[in-house]
C-alpha cells in the first residue's frame, strides 16, 4: 500500500519570482502577504488556483502569485472569472479589483457576478482614489475630496461597496482593513471556504495619493471607538472600555452607552445568517463619524450557485439531445455564403 503523503505547502509556494512594484509602504503589500499566508491552509494546490484582475495598482496582484493568473481588461475581471469558473468548476477563482476598476467602468460586471452567486471570491481594494493614474477621485471618494480631477472638491455622492453587494443579494459580504492583519487573514479564509460568491472590501491605504484616508480606523488611539467588530450571535459593543453599543431606535441604529439603564440585552445582536438582508444593509450604511464602522462578516448565507445550475442544465441538454456540433450549428438556419 502506498504511503505517499501530500506535500505541505507554505506561503513561499504561492509567491512568484516577480519583483513587487507597488510604492513602498502601500497597503497592497499587506493584502498580498495575508493572501499567501492563508492559501496553504485551504488544501488547494497552486495549479488549481487562478487570480483574475482588471486594471489598476491592485490588478498587478496575479503577477505576484505562483498560481495561474489573468491580467484582463479594465473592469472586466468578474466577466472573465465567470466564464472560467463556469467552464472549469474544479478551479478556485479569485477576482482582484479596486474601487475604480470594480465600481466605475466595471460596476456592471461586478453587480451581475454577485447576483449570480458563482463560486468565486472577489477582493475589492478600496483606497478611495485612482492611484495608478496618479490621483483622480474615484467612486468611493468622499464628498468634497480635492484631487487632480476635482480641484474644487468632489460633488458626486460616494458609492458604498458593501451596500451595493448586499443589494445584489450577495451571499457572503465582509470588510477588513489592510493593517489589521489577523482580521484580514481570517476574512480571506472565510471567503475562500464560502460556497458561492464572496465579496470582501478591504480598506487599503494609498500612501502617495490618499494617505491617511482610513486613519480613524487604523490609529491605535481611535480605532476602538471608530470601528466595531461584527461577531455572529453577539451584541454590537465597541469602545476602548467596551462601554458603548448599537441599539435600534425604530428602524434606525443609534449609539448608546452601557449602564445608565441600558444593558447588553438592549443592543442589536448580529445575525450574519439572517435570510433577509435588511440587517446587513443597515450595518453597511453605518459610517464614521456618526457611527463606528463595522468590520467582519456582514452576511453569510447559502443559495444555489450559478455554475452548478448552469452545468446541470448542460448535462440535461446532452441527455436529451446528445453532444452538440458547432459546425452544424453555424451552418443551420438562414445562412449565406459570401463570395
Short mmCIF file of C-alpha atoms in Angstrom, two decimals:
data_model
loop_
_atom_site.label_atom_id
_atom_site.label_comp_id
_atom_site.label_asym_id
_atom_site.label_seq_id
_atom_site.Cartn_x
_atom_site.Cartn_y
_atom_site.Cartn_z
CA UNK A 1 0.00 0.00 0.00
CA UNK A 2 1.33 3.41 -0.92
CA UNK A 3 2.16 5.73 1.98
CA UNK A 4 2.87 8.76 -0.19
CA UNK A 5 1.68 11.90 1.57
CA UNK A 6 0.74 15.23 0.03
CA UNK A 7 3.36 17.98 0.29
CA UNK A 8 2.85 20.58 2.98
CA UNK A 9 2.55 23.97 1.31
CA UNK A 10 3.80 27.26 2.71
CA UNK A 11 3.37 30.91 1.83
CA UNK A 12 6.54 30.73 -0.27
CA UNK A 13 4.92 28.14 -2.52
CA UNK A 14 2.41 30.80 -3.59
CA UNK A 15 4.99 33.57 -4.14
CA UNK A 16 6.13 34.25 -7.71
CA UNK A 17 9.66 35.29 -8.69
CA UNK A 18 8.48 38.71 -9.90
CA UNK A 19 9.66 41.95 -8.28
CA UNK A 20 6.76 43.62 -6.50
CA UNK A 21 6.33 47.08 -8.00
CA UNK A 22 3.99 48.84 -5.64
CA UNK A 23 5.04 52.05 -3.92
CA UNK A 24 6.97 51.45 -0.69
CA UNK A 25 4.50 51.46 2.18
CA UNK A 26 1.44 50.67 0.03
CA UNK A 27 -1.33 48.76 1.78
CA UNK A 28 -1.35 46.25 -1.08
CA UNK A 29 1.70 44.55 0.43
CA UNK A 30 -0.29 43.57 3.49
CA UNK A 31 -3.12 42.07 1.45
CA UNK A 32 -0.64 40.12 -0.68
CA UNK A 33 1.15 38.80 2.41
CA UNK A 34 -2.07 37.68 4.09
CA UNK A 35 -3.30 36.01 0.91
CA UNK A 36 -0.09 33.99 0.62
CA UNK A 37 -0.32 33.09 4.30
CA UNK A 38 -3.95 31.89 4.05
CA UNK A 39 -3.79 29.89 0.81
CA UNK A 40 -1.68 26.97 2.14
CA UNK A 41 -4.36 26.29 4.75
CA UNK A 42 -7.05 25.71 2.11
CA UNK A 43 -5.69 22.41 0.82
CA UNK A 44 -5.83 23.59 -2.80
CA UNK A 45 -2.60 23.33 -4.84
CA UNK A 46 -1.33 26.43 -6.70
CA UNK A 47 -2.06 24.86 -10.09
CA UNK A 48 -5.75 24.72 -9.17
CA UNK A 49 -5.98 28.44 -8.41
CA UNK A 50 -6.47 31.39 -10.75
CA UNK A 51 -6.26 35.08 -9.89
CA UNK A 52 -8.10 37.35 -12.32
CA UNK A 53 -7.67 41.12 -12.24
CA UNK A 54 -8.66 44.17 -14.22
CA UNK A 55 -6.59 47.36 -14.37
CA UNK A 56 -5.13 49.39 -11.52
CA UNK A 57 -2.50 49.08 -8.81
CA UNK A 58 -4.34 46.18 -7.18
CA UNK A 59 -4.59 44.41 -10.51
CA UNK A 60 -0.87 43.67 -10.61
CA UNK A 61 -1.71 41.05 -7.98
CA UNK A 62 -1.67 37.99 -10.33
CA UNK A 63 1.98 38.69 -11.25
CA UNK A 64 3.00 38.18 -7.66
CA UNK A 65 1.24 34.85 -7.15
CA UNK A 66 2.71 31.49 -8.12
CA UNK A 67 -0.65 30.37 -9.48
CA UNK A 68 -2.35 30.80 -12.80
CA UNK A 69 -3.40 34.38 -13.40
CA UNK A 70 -5.12 36.64 -15.91
CA UNK A 71 -4.48 40.40 -16.05
CA UNK A 72 -7.62 41.21 -18.01
CA UNK A 73 -9.10 44.46 -19.29
CA UNK A 74 -10.47 47.34 -17.24
CA UNK A 75 -13.40 46.33 -15.05
CA UNK A 76 -13.96 43.01 -16.77
CA UNK A 77 -12.34 40.65 -14.29
CA UNK A 78 -15.74 39.42 -12.99
CA UNK A 79 -16.82 38.56 -16.55
CA UNK A 80 -13.60 36.66 -17.24
CA UNK A 81 -13.90 34.87 -13.91
CA UNK A 82 -17.50 33.93 -14.70
CA UNK A 83 -16.54 32.20 -17.93
CA UNK A 84 -13.59 30.49 -16.32
CA UNK A 85 -15.47 29.16 -13.31
CA UNK A 86 -18.48 28.07 -15.36
CA UNK A 87 -16.28 26.02 -17.68
CA UNK A 88 -13.75 24.82 -15.07
CA UNK A 89 -15.64 24.28 -11.80
CA UNK A 90 -12.62 22.41 -10.39
CA UNK A 91 -10.63 25.66 -10.11
CA UNK A 92 -10.59 28.10 -7.21
CA UNK A 93 -11.04 31.53 -8.78
CA UNK A 94 -10.19 34.87 -7.15
CA UNK A 95 -11.04 38.29 -8.57
CA UNK A 96 -8.78 41.15 -7.50
CA UNK A 97 -10.08 44.64 -8.18
CA UNK A 98 -10.01 48.20 -6.89
CA UNK A 99 -12.63 50.86 -6.21
CA UNK A 100 -12.01 52.48 -9.61
CA UNK A 101 -11.76 49.27 -11.61
CA UNK A 102 -14.61 47.45 -9.89
CA UNK A 103 -17.09 50.24 -9.19
CA UNK A 104 -16.68 52.61 -12.12
CA UNK A 105 -16.02 51.02 -15.51
CA UNK A 106 -16.59 47.56 -14.02
CA UNK A 107 -19.63 48.31 -11.91
CA UNK A 108 -21.98 46.49 -14.24
CA UNK A 109 -19.87 43.34 -14.32
CA UNK A 110 -19.31 43.31 -10.58
CA UNK A 111 -23.00 43.65 -9.84
CA UNK A 112 -24.04 40.75 -12.04
CA UNK A 113 -21.28 38.43 -10.82
CA UNK A 114 -22.51 38.94 -7.26
CA UNK A 115 -26.19 38.43 -8.04
CA UNK A 116 -25.48 35.22 -9.97
CA UNK A 117 -23.65 33.72 -6.98
CA UNK A 118 -20.90 31.91 -8.82
CA UNK A 119 -18.45 30.10 -6.59
CA UNK A 120 -15.76 32.80 -6.87
CA UNK A 121 -14.05 35.14 -4.42
CA UNK A 122 -13.91 38.90 -5.05
CA UNK A 123 -11.50 41.12 -3.12
CA UNK A 124 -12.02 44.85 -3.62
CA UNK A 125 -9.10 47.07 -2.55
CA UNK A 126 -10.72 50.36 -1.53
CA UNK A 127 -8.30 53.29 -1.21
CA UNK A 128 -10.86 55.89 -2.32
CA UNK A 129 -8.60 57.18 -5.13
CA UNK A 130 -7.22 56.31 -8.55
CA UNK A 131 -3.63 55.55 -7.62
CA UNK A 132 -2.21 54.08 -10.84
CA UNK A 133 -3.18 57.16 -12.84
CA UNK A 134 -1.82 59.41 -10.11
CA UNK A 135 -4.60 60.72 -8.02
CA UNK A 136 -8.03 61.30 -9.59
CA UNK A 137 -11.12 60.91 -7.44
CA UNK A 138 -12.83 57.50 -7.53
CA UNK A 139 -16.42 56.30 -6.99
CA UNK A 140 -15.72 55.92 -3.27
CA UNK A 141 -14.02 59.30 -2.72
CA UNK A 142 -15.97 61.33 -0.15
CA UNK A 143 -17.90 64.48 -1.00
CA UNK A 144 -15.60 67.48 -1.13
CA UNK A 145 -12.49 65.42 -1.81
CA UNK A 146 -9.91 67.62 -3.54
CA UNK A 147 -7.97 65.69 -6.17
CA UNK A 148 -6.28 66.41 -9.50
CA UNK A 149 -9.62 65.90 -11.27
CA UNK A 150 -11.73 67.63 -8.60
CA UNK A 151 -9.70 70.75 -7.74
CA UNK A 152 -12.76 72.37 -6.13
CA UNK A 153 -13.85 69.20 -4.34
CA UNK A 154 -15.82 66.12 -5.40
CA UNK A 155 -19.53 66.75 -5.88
CA UNK A 156 -20.54 63.08 -6.54
CA UNK A 157 -22.20 61.10 -3.80
CA UNK A 158 -19.76 58.25 -3.00
CA UNK A 159 -20.70 54.62 -3.52
CA UNK A 160 -20.80 52.24 -0.56
CA UNK A 161 -19.42 48.95 -1.95
CA UNK A 162 -21.00 46.73 0.68
CA UNK A 163 -24.42 48.31 0.22
CA UNK A 164 -24.20 47.52 -3.48
CA UNK A 165 -23.11 43.92 -2.83
CA UNK A 166 -25.91 43.39 -0.33
CA UNK A 167 -28.40 44.99 -2.73
CA UNK A 168 -27.32 42.36 -5.26
CA UNK A 169 -28.29 39.64 -2.73
CA UNK A 170 -24.64 38.71 -2.17
CA UNK A 171 -24.30 35.55 -0.11
CA UNK A 172 -21.01 36.41 1.61
CA UNK A 173 -20.20 40.04 2.38
CA UNK A 174 -17.30 41.16 4.58
CA UNK A 175 -14.99 44.09 5.30
CA UNK A 176 -11.47 44.26 6.70
CA UNK A 177 -8.53 46.67 6.96
CA UNK A 178 -5.03 46.26 5.50
CA UNK A 179 -3.29 46.99 8.80
CA UNK A 180 -5.45 44.59 10.82
CA UNK A 181 -3.57 41.57 9.51
CA UNK A 182 -5.05 38.91 11.80
CA UNK A 183 -8.58 40.02 10.97
CA UNK A 184 -7.79 40.31 7.26
CA UNK A 185 -6.39 36.78 7.14
CA UNK A 186 -9.48 35.43 8.90
CA UNK A 187 -11.79 37.17 6.42
CA UNK A 188 -9.87 35.83 3.40
CA UNK A 189 -10.06 32.30 4.80
CA UNK A 190 -13.78 32.50 5.46
CA UNK A 191 -14.35 33.90 1.98
CA UNK A 192 -12.41 31.05 0.41
CA UNK A 193 -14.42 28.48 2.35
CA UNK A 194 -17.78 30.00 1.35
CA UNK A 195 -19.74 28.22 -1.38
CA UNK A 196 -20.91 30.97 -3.69
CA UNK A 197 -19.65 34.47 -4.44
CA UNK A 198 -17.73 36.01 -1.59
CA UNK A 199 -17.14 39.76 -1.61
CA UNK A 200 -14.62 41.43 0.69
CA UNK A 201 -13.98 45.16 0.84
CA UNK A 202 -10.52 45.93 2.22
CA UNK A 203 -9.73 49.44 3.44
CA UNK A 204 -6.32 49.97 1.85
CA UNK A 205 -4.06 52.95 2.32
CA UNK A 206 -2.60 54.70 -0.74
CA UNK A 207 0.28 56.45 0.98
CA UNK A 208 1.13 58.56 -2.07
CA UNK A 209 -2.17 59.94 -3.37
CA UNK A 210 -4.62 59.48 -0.47
CA UNK A 211 -2.52 58.89 2.60
CA UNK A 212 -4.43 58.55 5.84
CA UNK A 213 -7.89 58.08 4.33
CA UNK A 214 -8.63 55.47 6.99
CA UNK A 215 -6.52 56.83 9.87
CA UNK A 216 -9.62 56.93 12.06
CA UNK A 217 -9.99 53.15 11.66
CA UNK A 218 -6.31 52.23 11.98
CA UNK A 219 -4.89 54.61 14.61
CA UNK A 220 -4.31 52.76 17.88
CA UNK A 221 -5.70 55.66 19.85
CA UNK A 222 -9.00 55.87 17.95
CA UNK A 223 -9.83 52.58 16.26
CA UNK A 224 -11.60 51.06 19.28
CA UNK A 225 -14.09 53.95 19.17
CA UNK A 226 -14.38 54.27 15.41
CA UNK A 227 -14.77 50.63 14.37
CA UNK A 228 -16.91 47.78 15.60
CA UNK A 229 -16.09 44.12 15.03
CA UNK A 230 -19.06 42.01 13.98
CA UNK A 231 -19.43 38.63 15.66
CA UNK A 232 -22.30 36.31 14.81
CA UNK A 233 -24.80 35.98 17.65
CA UNK A 234 -23.19 38.67 19.80
CA UNK A 235 -24.33 42.21 20.67
CA UNK A 236 -22.76 45.16 18.89
CA UNK A 237 -20.37 46.54 21.51
CA UNK A 238 -17.42 48.84 20.95
CA UNK A 239 -15.19 51.43 22.58
CA UNK A 240 -11.89 51.35 24.46
CA UNK A 241 -13.71 50.34 27.61
CA UNK A 242 -16.32 48.20 25.81
CA UNK A 243 -18.92 50.52 27.25
CA UNK A 244 -20.78 51.58 24.08
CA UNK A 245 -23.12 49.76 21.79
CA UNK A 246 -25.56 49.97 18.90
CA UNK A 247 -29.28 49.86 19.57
CA UNK A 248 -32.21 50.03 17.19
CA UNK A 249 -34.50 53.02 17.64
CA UNK A 250 -37.39 52.06 15.42
CA UNK A 251 -35.74 51.23 12.11
CA UNK A 252 -32.65 53.33 12.78
CA UNK A 253 -29.43 52.44 14.63
CA UNK A 254 -28.20 54.66 17.44
CA UNK A 255 -25.10 54.74 19.63
CA UNK A 256 -25.82 54.19 23.33
CA UNK A 257 -23.72 53.90 26.48
CA UNK A 258 -23.96 50.74 28.52
CA UNK A 259 -25.02 51.19 32.12
CA UNK A 260 -27.35 54.04 32.90
CA UNK A 261 -30.30 51.70 32.48
CA UNK A 262 -29.05 50.10 29.25
CA UNK A 263 -27.77 46.52 29.26
CA UNK A 264 -26.28 44.27 26.57
CA UNK A 265 -29.70 42.69 26.07
CA UNK A 266 -30.98 46.05 24.78
CA UNK A 267 -28.43 46.13 21.98
CA UNK A 268 -28.66 44.93 18.42
CA UNK A 269 -27.41 41.34 18.08
CA UNK A 270 -25.57 40.47 14.89
CA UNK A 271 -27.01 37.69 12.75
CA UNK A 272 -24.83 37.09 9.70
CA UNK A 273 -27.07 34.18 8.68
CA UNK A 274 -30.32 36.15 8.52
CA UNK A 275 -32.08 35.17 5.27
CA UNK A 276 -33.40 38.71 4.88
CA UNK A 277 -30.51 41.12 4.05
CA UNK A 278 -32.03 44.19 5.72
CA UNK A 279 -29.85 43.96 8.85
CA UNK A 280 -26.69 43.59 6.81
CA UNK A 281 -27.72 46.58 4.68
CA UNK A 282 -28.38 48.67 7.76
CA UNK A 283 -24.88 47.86 9.03
CA UNK A 284 -23.35 48.72 5.66
CA UNK A 285 -24.79 52.23 5.98
CA UNK A 286 -23.11 52.92 9.32
CA UNK A 287 -20.15 55.21 8.69
CA UNK A 288 -17.71 57.36 10.60
CA UNK A 289 -18.02 59.87 12.24
CA UNK A 290 -21.69 59.31 13.13
CA UNK A 291 -21.13 55.62 13.81
CA UNK A 292 -18.29 53.18 14.34
CA UNK A 293 -17.69 51.43 11.03
CA UNK A 294 -18.36 47.66 11.13
CA UNK A 295 -15.64 45.20 10.12
CA UNK A 296 -16.15 41.46 9.80
CA UNK A 297 -18.75 39.30 8.12
CA UNK A 298 -21.97 41.18 7.39
CA UNK A 299 -23.73 38.30 5.67
CA UNK A 300 -23.07 34.58 5.13
CA UNK A 301 -25.95 32.54 3.71
CA UNK A 302 -26.32 29.61 1.36
CA UNK A 303 -28.02 29.95 -2.02
CA UNK A 304 -27.86 27.85 -5.20
CA UNK A 305 -24.78 28.65 -7.28
CA UNK A 306 -24.89 29.77 -10.90
CA UNK A 307 -22.08 27.45 -12.02
CA UNK A 308 -23.80 24.39 -10.51
CA UNK A 309 -27.13 25.29 -12.11
CA UNK A 310 -25.56 26.03 -15.48
CA UNK A 311 -23.63 22.78 -15.66
CA UNK A 312 -26.67 20.82 -14.52
CA UNK A 313 -28.56 22.28 -17.48
CA UNK A 314 -25.73 21.26 -19.82
CA UNK A 315 -25.93 17.69 -18.54
CA UNK A 316 -29.70 17.63 -19.04
CA UNK A 317 -29.39 19.07 -22.54
CA UNK A 318 -26.85 16.41 -23.51
CA UNK A 319 -29.08 13.69 -22.15
CA UNK A 320 -31.99 14.96 -24.21
CA UNK A 321 -30.20 15.94 -27.43
CA UNK A 322 -26.73 14.40 -27.38
CA UNK A 323 -23.46 16.27 -27.88
CA UNK A 324 -23.68 19.40 -29.96
CA UNK A 325 -21.97 20.02 -33.30
CA UNK A 326 -20.67 23.58 -33.54
CA UNK A 327 -20.04 23.43 -37.29
CA UNK A 328 -23.54 22.11 -37.88
CA UNK A 329 -24.98 24.87 -35.70
CA UNK A 330 -23.10 27.58 -37.59
CA UNK A 331 -24.42 26.27 -40.89
CA UNK A 332 -28.01 25.79 -39.81
CA UNK A 333 -30.98 28.05 -40.39
CA UNK A 334 -30.68 31.03 -42.69
CA UNK A 335 -27.02 31.18 -43.72
CA UNK A 336 -25.27 32.84 -46.62
CA UNK A 337 -22.03 32.20 -48.48
CA UNK A 338 -20.17 35.45 -49.19
CA UNK A 339 -18.17 35.26 -52.40
#
